[in-house]
């Protein structure tokens, strides 16, 4: 099987997306781990528990847990609490599906981008970044 | 790299089979592209997780498909929903949300899915055969289908489950393919106490440990003294799929693609070997607890919740045996979640009536951590499921104590947390 593309999911009209990084120290299950009404991480075992993913460029190594994560992510898009983009190392069907259906159903693309381990490690919480159309991640301003 | 589509695929994608098939095919194709698949493959069955209510958006999607005339083209089972249709009074949530949850269920039944309402479709009579290509969602069911049945499904999320059922197609990627099914991480269980063997606690704790280490890699467990049964494997998979994103595991000598360690590894060297000690297991058990315990004497309990994933007949049997002829403490609500088919069977055996008169509430069609059912969410809740222990604090706001089935039964009767620490004692345990 061929390697997945760097730009895993984006809408056809998706332009560059800018946002501030929230780097998760552990993967997050969007279902059971995210309150779609508020965008808050509610997984009480998670290091970033209590933080909000809304509008952030969410950086996490891989997906986790429940199949319902796709539904939770879609509902977060509808509620306006979803991340602006998601950057991952491992391609993940559950995350991809939430983003695909957000585009198909509401025409609201949520770019899901793949990066390698080294690139991921450079993205720190608070960094201002831009997700380009080709899926590359450009840092605009590093966090202090 | 490009995705090769057949003429039939192209017709579906172009709307030749109607708008519902077109939308479903677009989702399947876009997922295939995202996963780097080179083609699609035929599936012969599906298990749909999208019937659990998570808000308006997934309902919008289901009703769009239904209104456009979607019908499943392969036998399709349904996962738990948000309502117990056999015991509707158990639902304590917002009535309007309940109506929306019902609409979602009706939409999927209307598309031709079977109203099985269970997260353990592998406990139904018809289940996929070895080597069969299917599209299953629900993380614990995915792990079981791949690992224990030897059927083949990728780790699917919501939406593509119904889209695969409507098109009969799925991306030829991930765990559908030989090369992604071999183990790369070995977990060698170094030491077990007599008390841990045959105890429901072991697969839950070991699964949690495995899931937190492997992420989405395929693990193989080696070194178990006794061949585990299906309930054990189900618990291991459910725990590993909650703590990580495990879609497949092997247990040497127990799962069909692991007659030997070498076979599970596909003849390759493992990328990592993890030695599991007794201390590792005990620490993992401790991490599953969010309730503060004062040592086991004054810890009043509000709730005991069992049956995540849905209890099998043999799991009911173990709880019935552990409870004996005792009643549960009046201060404790005890819930056991299961599927309708299993309920029928335990009704026939007389266990259901016995449990009800002992003070136990049997829940079907749903689960106590996905919908408001628990009467008391203020006090600590005890469970024999690592998956429930993992999700309940976030979903319900309860503090959790994780224990074995027997510890749950003892605690339910006593009205307070009773943990049997002798199960951790080396070499001297009377069971």
XYZ file of C-alpha atoms in Angstrom:
575
model
C 0.000 0.000 0.000
C 1.196 3.497 -0.817
C 2.029 6.036 1.860
C -0.833 8.338 2.800
C -0.528 11.902 1.503
C 0.660 14.694 3.824
C -2.680 16.443 3.483
C -4.975 13.780 4.814
C -8.308 15.529 4.624
C -9.309 18.957 3.430
C -12.165 20.424 1.508
C -11.727 21.178 -2.192
C -11.883 24.910 -1.563
C -9.773 24.810 1.549
C -7.289 27.639 1.676
C -4.484 28.217 4.173
C -5.619 28.027 7.781
C -3.951 29.959 10.576
C -4.193 29.249 14.250
C -2.484 28.866 17.579
C -1.140 25.420 18.442
C -2.504 23.299 21.262
C -0.072 20.393 21.516
C -1.583 17.380 23.262
C 0.910 15.307 25.250
C -1.286 12.222 24.755
C -3.765 11.256 22.043
C -7.337 12.328 22.735
C -10.536 10.407 22.064
C -12.915 13.103 20.808
C -15.822 11.070 22.105
C -15.716 10.943 25.878
C -12.721 13.250 25.791
C -14.172 16.418 24.267
C -17.273 18.407 25.179
C -18.602 19.359 21.738
C -20.773 22.123 23.233
C -17.767 23.992 24.640
C -14.650 22.518 23.002
C -13.207 21.608 26.409
C -11.070 18.528 26.947
C -13.094 16.570 29.516
C -10.986 13.394 29.683
C -10.010 13.632 33.337
C -7.036 11.331 32.772
C -5.654 13.586 30.018
C -2.695 15.951 30.642
C -4.542 18.775 28.816
C -7.821 18.164 30.658
C -9.762 21.424 31.021
C -8.167 23.179 28.024
C -10.183 24.202 24.969
C -9.500 22.927 21.451
C -11.873 25.454 19.836
C -10.204 27.257 16.949
C -6.774 25.861 17.821
C -4.397 23.960 15.577
C -4.630 20.697 17.458
C -1.386 18.715 17.433
C -1.491 15.098 18.569
C 0.559 12.078 17.675
C -2.276 9.698 16.827
C -5.925 8.974 17.395
C -7.376 7.188 20.345
C -10.350 5.226 21.514
C -13.935 5.362 20.536
C -15.379 5.060 17.033
C -17.829 7.758 18.105
C -14.960 10.242 17.877
C -16.041 10.977 14.296
C -19.518 12.004 15.467
C -18.159 14.067 18.336
C -15.799 15.894 15.969
C -18.611 16.579 13.481
C -20.838 17.887 16.244
C -18.000 20.162 17.403
C -17.758 21.536 13.843
C -21.501 22.241 13.828
C -21.265 23.926 17.242
C -18.242 26.002 16.201
C -16.030 24.448 18.891
C -13.858 22.248 16.647
C -10.141 22.800 16.142
C -9.186 24.965 13.113
C -6.975 22.107 11.902
C -5.504 18.860 13.199
C -1.876 17.770 12.790
C -1.012 14.103 13.401
C 1.793 11.636 12.727
C -0.385 8.555 12.295
C -3.249 8.676 9.795
C -6.466 7.934 11.627
C -9.770 6.935 10.034
C -11.886 8.087 12.970
C -10.473 11.621 12.927
C -10.499 11.751 9.116
C -14.176 10.769 8.958
C -15.323 13.588 11.209
C -13.492 16.028 8.932
C -14.716 14.433 5.679
C -18.368 14.481 6.716
C -18.070 18.069 8.014
C -17.126 19.037 4.468
C -19.675 16.801 2.708
C -22.596 17.747 4.945
C -21.964 21.375 5.879
C -19.283 22.455 3.410
C -17.043 23.288 6.366
C -13.627 21.738 5.740
C -11.418 20.866 8.666
C -7.887 20.204 7.399
C -6.258 17.091 8.853
C -2.561 17.125 8.102
C 0.151 14.519 8.562
C 3.600 15.428 9.860
C 6.605 13.370 10.866
C 7.747 12.948 14.463
C 10.403 15.656 14.244
C 8.023 18.198 12.721
C 5.402 17.395 15.326
C 7.842 17.894 18.185
C 8.649 21.406 16.923
C 5.028 22.507 17.196
C 4.621 23.859 20.709
C 1.511 25.068 22.434
C 1.121 28.798 21.774
C 2.980 28.812 18.434
C 1.176 30.698 15.678
C 1.158 28.479 12.582
C -0.258 28.373 9.090
C -1.496 25.180 7.430
C -0.816 25.619 3.704
C -2.994 24.232 0.915
C -0.502 21.405 0.279
C -0.675 20.294 3.913
C 2.652 21.715 5.009
C 2.783 23.480 8.351
C 4.578 26.835 8.526
C 5.410 28.471 11.818
C 4.602 32.186 11.820
C 5.498 33.046 15.369
C 6.969 30.878 18.085
C 5.511 30.936 21.572
C 7.518 32.891 24.128
C -0.327 7.017 -5.840
C -3.868 6.932 -7.062
C -7.008 5.200 -5.977
C -8.230 2.811 -8.650
C -12.006 2.633 -8.887
C -14.011 -0.010 -10.747
C -16.718 0.934 -13.241
C -19.322 0.131 -10.598
C -17.536 2.393 -8.118
C -17.494 5.228 -10.632
C -21.190 4.795 -11.353
C -21.982 4.969 -7.632
C -19.757 8.006 -7.234
C -21.360 9.792 -10.178
C -24.862 9.390 -8.779
C -25.936 6.583 -11.100
C -27.343 4.689 -8.112
C -29.030 7.750 -6.623
C -28.013 10.574 -4.280
C -27.707 8.465 -1.115
C -25.258 6.038 -2.721
C -23.398 9.008 -4.191
C -22.926 10.627 -0.760
C -22.003 7.299 0.843
C -19.534 6.584 -1.954
C -17.946 10.038 -1.618
C -17.286 9.342 2.069
C -15.816 5.897 1.337
C -13.630 7.250 -1.474
C -12.388 10.260 0.482
C -11.517 8.018 3.401
C -9.724 5.635 1.013
C -7.689 8.576 -0.299
C -6.915 9.786 3.210
C -5.660 6.319 4.142
C -3.597 5.941 0.970
C -5.633 2.976 -0.320
C -5.105 1.886 -3.923
C -8.504 0.266 -4.359
C -11.756 -0.547 -2.614
C -12.880 -4.027 -1.616
C -16.244 -5.754 -1.194
C -17.528 -6.194 2.335
C -20.055 -8.845 3.352
C -21.386 -7.342 6.602
C -21.331 -4.144 8.624
C -21.742 -3.045 12.230
C -22.895 0.544 12.592
C -21.883 2.674 15.584
C -23.414 5.889 14.218
C -26.800 5.117 15.845
C -25.649 6.448 19.236
C -26.832 10.035 19.620
C -24.096 12.675 19.852
C -25.972 15.791 18.836
C -27.716 17.284 15.840
C -24.873 16.929 13.369
C -24.744 13.120 13.158
C -28.558 13.130 13.038
C -28.391 15.552 10.087
C -26.114 13.074 8.316
C -28.316 10.017 8.994
C -31.508 11.797 7.959
C -29.861 13.139 4.808
C -28.987 9.550 3.833
C -32.442 8.274 4.827
C -34.320 11.016 2.999
C -32.209 10.336 -0.085
C -33.363 6.721 0.033
C -30.319 4.889 1.414
C -30.688 1.120 1.934
C -28.008 -1.243 3.207
C -26.831 -3.867 0.717
C -25.128 -6.196 3.259
C -26.391 -7.606 6.587
C -25.912 -4.762 9.042
C -26.153 -4.773 12.835
C -26.571 -1.726 15.073
C -24.477 -0.701 18.055
C -25.844 0.604 21.344
C -28.102 3.632 21.130
C -28.873 6.270 23.728
C -32.179 4.719 24.823
C -33.261 1.431 26.359
C -36.345 0.666 24.301
C -37.225 -2.338 26.480
C -36.956 -0.316 29.694
C -37.676 3.273 28.559
C -38.165 4.556 32.109
C -34.452 4.097 32.781
C -33.655 7.158 30.625
C -33.195 10.198 32.866
C -32.009 12.615 30.211
C -33.637 15.591 28.576
C -36.886 14.434 26.873
C -36.156 16.476 23.742
C -32.728 14.863 23.416
C -34.432 11.517 23.926
C -36.744 12.248 20.999
C -33.776 13.140 18.798
C -31.979 9.965 19.872
C -35.076 7.995 18.878
C -35.166 9.723 15.491
C -31.573 8.669 14.915
C -32.372 5.047 15.774
C -35.408 5.100 13.490
C -33.341 6.510 10.619
C -30.895 3.578 10.765
C -33.595 0.945 11.125
C -35.344 2.592 8.175
C -32.208 2.040 6.081
C -32.519 -1.692 6.719
C -30.142 -2.160 9.661
C -31.113 -4.815 12.239
C -32.178 -3.303 15.590
C -29.638 -5.336 17.566
C -28.558 -2.373 19.759
C -25.449 -4.034 21.121
C -21.760 -3.151 21.378
C -20.991 -6.891 21.418
C -22.297 -8.007 17.998
C -19.877 -10.933 18.238
C -22.224 -12.360 20.904
C -25.035 -12.612 18.330
C -25.637 -15.948 16.642
C -24.466 -14.859 13.209
C -20.987 -13.476 13.258
C -18.300 -13.000 10.636
C -16.190 -16.006 9.661
C -12.413 -16.196 9.613
C -10.996 -14.121 6.762
C -14.285 -12.383 5.959
C -13.985 -8.712 4.946
C -16.419 -6.563 6.954
C -16.853 -2.926 7.991
C -17.296 -2.709 11.720
C -17.267 0.364 13.915
C -17.229 0.393 17.762
C -13.698 0.106 19.036
C -14.145 -3.013 21.175
C -16.055 -4.826 18.421
C -13.353 -3.971 15.882
C -10.687 -5.456 18.143
C -12.753 -8.598 18.694
C -13.643 -9.087 15.028
C -10.033 -8.836 13.887
C -8.344 -10.578 16.775
C -10.701 -13.283 17.975
C -12.832 -14.019 14.895
C -10.059 -13.430 12.378
C -12.478 -11.363 10.293
C -11.049 -8.226 8.732
C -12.114 -4.655 9.409
C -10.168 -1.472 9.701
C -10.612 0.680 12.765
C -13.660 2.494 11.457
C -15.306 5.509 12.965
C -18.859 6.640 12.595
C -20.354 7.495 9.171
C -18.203 5.202 7.047
C -19.851 2.238 8.776
C -23.225 3.070 7.220
C -21.584 4.305 4.002
C -19.851 0.946 3.576
C -23.142 -0.842 4.321
C -24.957 1.254 1.694
C -22.279 0.817 -0.997
C -20.942 -2.631 -0.042
C -17.432 -1.178 -0.430
C -14.601 -0.198 1.912
C -11.035 1.077 1.470
C -8.490 -1.725 0.949
C -6.314 -0.399 3.739
C -5.257 -0.905 7.318
C -6.315 -4.141 8.969
C -8.066 -5.406 5.835
C -4.586 -6.190 4.482
C -2.214 -9.013 5.517
C 0.820 -6.808 5.999
C -0.836 -4.644 8.654
C -2.137 -7.532 10.757
C 1.115 -8.945 12.055
C 2.245 -8.032 15.553
C 5.165 -5.666 16.014
C 5.190 -5.337 19.807
C 5.507 -8.306 22.167
C 4.079 -8.132 25.687
C 5.666 -10.878 27.749
C 3.742 -11.545 30.939
C 6.498 -12.396 33.348
C 4.665 -13.255 36.494
C 1.076 -13.748 37.613
C -0.264 -14.552 41.030
C -2.709 -17.431 41.484
C -5.358 -14.854 42.381
C -4.997 -13.023 39.074
C -5.434 -16.156 36.999
C -9.032 -16.579 35.994
C -9.809 -13.152 37.479
C -11.693 -10.611 35.310
C -9.311 -7.955 36.536
C -6.338 -9.315 34.593
C -7.466 -8.786 30.960
C -8.837 -5.338 31.841
C -5.620 -4.199 33.467
C -3.333 -5.856 30.934
C -5.389 -4.389 28.070
C -5.139 -0.910 29.575
C -1.390 -1.261 29.926
C -1.048 -2.543 26.359
C -3.222 0.203 24.887
C -1.288 2.948 26.616
C 2.025 1.620 25.250
C 1.267 0.525 21.677
C -0.941 3.314 20.329
C -2.141 1.892 17.002
C 0.510 -0.804 16.559
C -0.478 -4.477 16.744
C 0.503 -6.153 20.023
C 0.966 -9.847 20.814
C 0.638 -11.218 24.343
C 2.916 -14.090 25.256
C 3.473 -15.989 28.471
C -0.060 -16.583 29.728
C -0.236 -19.819 31.708
C -3.833 -20.726 30.729
C -5.546 -20.258 27.368
C -8.053 -17.414 27.816
C -11.740 -17.650 26.861
C -13.743 -15.237 24.693
C -14.836 -13.067 27.632
C -11.195 -12.612 28.594
C -10.222 -11.654 25.048
C -13.204 -9.298 24.790
C -12.143 -7.523 28.000
C -8.526 -7.255 26.836
C -9.559 -5.767 23.482
C -12.057 -3.326 24.973
C -9.495 -2.049 27.465
C -6.698 -1.798 24.886
C -8.969 0.002 22.404
C -9.949 2.556 25.063
C -6.472 3.209 26.381
C -4.986 3.329 22.896
C -6.201 2.854 19.345
C -5.743 -0.887 19.150
C -7.754 -2.445 16.327
C -6.140 -5.857 16.522
C -4.159 -7.923 19.004
C -2.822 -11.462 19.186
C -2.583 -13.819 22.142
C -0.210 -16.701 21.505
C -2.089 -19.983 21.464
C -5.507 -18.327 21.767
C -6.237 -16.074 18.785
C -6.498 -17.586 15.300
C -3.609 -15.731 13.663
C -1.220 -16.508 16.519
C -0.730 -20.276 16.828
C 2.846 -19.376 17.764
C 4.720 -16.182 18.597
C 6.592 -16.442 15.290
C 3.333 -16.695 13.348
C 1.906 -13.630 15.106
C 5.051 -11.695 14.202
C 4.828 -12.883 10.602
C 8.389 -14.184 10.796
C 9.808 -10.715 11.557
C 11.685 -9.495 14.613
C 9.499 -7.449 16.976
C 10.094 -3.684 17.050
C 9.721 -3.752 20.810
C 9.447 -6.293 23.606
C 7.710 -5.162 26.790
C 8.112 -7.261 29.910
C 4.986 -6.994 32.071
C 5.653 -7.350 35.784
C 3.244 -7.736 38.664
C 4.076 -4.185 39.758
C 3.206 -2.848 36.277
C -0.195 -4.496 36.486
C -0.887 -3.229 39.965
C 0.114 0.331 39.087
C -2.161 0.201 36.042
C -5.034 -0.975 38.235
C -4.396 1.945 40.604
C -4.434 4.431 37.714
C -7.927 3.298 36.692
C -9.281 4.488 40.037
C -10.272 8.142 40.303
C -12.060 7.800 43.649
C -9.994 8.349 46.760
C -10.088 5.293 48.929
C -9.293 5.456 52.616
C -8.113 1.902 52.793
C -11.286 -0.060 52.242
C -13.223 0.395 55.453
C -15.261 3.579 55.156
C -15.638 3.909 51.408
C -19.395 4.166 50.857
C -20.481 3.205 47.361
C -23.372 4.716 45.343
C -23.313 2.671 42.160
C -21.975 -0.540 40.637
C -22.037 -0.684 36.838
C -21.222 -3.875 34.952
C -21.603 -4.984 31.354
C -19.253 -2.749 29.358
C -19.030 -4.178 26.735
C -22.414 -5.885 27.044
C -22.280 -8.839 29.412
C -22.290 -12.337 27.906
C -24.211 -15.254 29.404
C -21.064 -16.588 31.065
C -20.264 -13.173 32.538
C -23.773 -13.030 34.003
C -23.156 -16.525 35.349
C -20.006 -15.399 37.152
C -21.784 -12.451 38.757
C -24.775 -14.589 39.754
C -22.399 -17.046 41.377
C -20.451 -14.302 43.156
C -23.663 -12.756 44.486
C -25.063 -16.083 45.681
C -28.377 -15.688 47.472
C -27.505 -12.266 48.864
C -29.246 -8.978 48.071
C -27.367 -5.848 47.094
C -27.101 -3.136 49.749
C -30.093 -0.733 49.730
C -27.750 2.232 49.360
C -26.204 0.927 46.134
C -27.703 0.961 42.624
C -26.394 -1.970 40.601
C -26.720 -1.915 36.800
C -25.759 -4.593 34.299
C -25.874 -3.707 30.590
C -26.430 -6.365 27.950
C -27.932 -7.136 24.557
C -31.507 -8.281 23.967
C -30.485 -11.767 22.864
C -28.434 -12.317 26.023
C -31.320 -10.989 28.145
C -33.634 -13.576 26.558
C -31.187 -16.300 27.469
C -30.744 -15.263 31.086
C -34.521 -14.858 31.435
C -34.861 -18.492 30.369
C -32.284 -19.572 32.926
C -34.145 -17.675 35.652
C -31.125 -15.477 36.339
C -32.767 -12.228 35.241
C -35.609 -12.586 37.751
C -33.171 -13.619 40.462
C -30.994 -10.585 39.805
C -33.950 -8.211 39.774
C -35.215 -9.509 43.099
C -31.694 -9.116 44.497
C -31.891 -5.424 43.585
C -30.050 -5.407 40.249
C -31.259 -3.308 37.293
C -30.706 -4.888 33.878
C -30.130 -2.397 31.065
C -30.464 -3.291 27.357
C -29.946 -1.486 24.044
C -27.589 1.077 25.578
C -24.933 1.462 28.238
C -24.804 3.384 31.502
C -21.919 5.621 30.493
C -23.285 6.851 27.158
C -26.652 8.173 28.302
C -28.189 9.449 31.566
C -29.312 6.319 33.426
C -27.449 6.366 36.736
C -29.708 7.556 39.548
C -26.860 8.824 41.684
C -23.836 10.458 40.074
C -22.576 12.076 43.257
C -21.093 9.067 45.001
C -18.328 6.778 43.784
C -19.196 4.143 41.180
C -17.551 0.757 40.939
C -17.080 -1.273 37.763
C -15.355 -4.400 36.509
C -14.731 -2.741 33.132
C -11.575 -0.775 32.376
C -13.445 0.870 29.494
C -16.203 2.110 31.777
C -13.595 3.211 34.322
C -11.826 5.115 31.594
C -14.809 7.001 30.145
C -17.259 7.425 33.049
C -15.405 10.194 34.930
C -15.487 12.429 31.826
C -18.936 11.442 30.599
C -20.816 11.300 33.882
C -18.646 13.222 36.306
C -18.471 10.258 38.693
C -15.496 9.014 40.636
C -14.661 5.443 39.731
C -13.294 2.422 41.533
C -12.175 -0.389 39.271
C -12.274 -3.960 40.547
C -12.886 -7.559 39.602
C -16.396 -8.928 39.059
C -16.139 -10.618 42.442
C -14.969 -7.429 44.151
C -17.903 -5.591 42.559
C -20.332 -8.209 43.885
C -18.836 -8.064 47.394
C -18.889 -4.268 47.366
C -22.489 -4.167 46.097
C -23.592 -6.321 49.028
C -21.505 -4.480 51.603
C -22.495 -1.003 50.404
C -18.866 0.084 50.418
C -15.734 -0.623 48.413
C -14.321 -4.034 49.271
C -11.079 -4.815 47.494
C -9.380 -8.175 47.813
C -5.695 -7.297 47.898
C -4.771 -10.955 48.384
C -5.143 -11.443 44.627
C -1.765 -9.695 44.364
C -0.119 -12.125 46.780
C 2.455 -14.402 45.228
C 1.840 -18.117 45.502
C -0.882 -18.276 48.158
C -4.421 -17.594 47.193
C -7.464 -19.753 47.646
C -9.381 -18.232 44.738
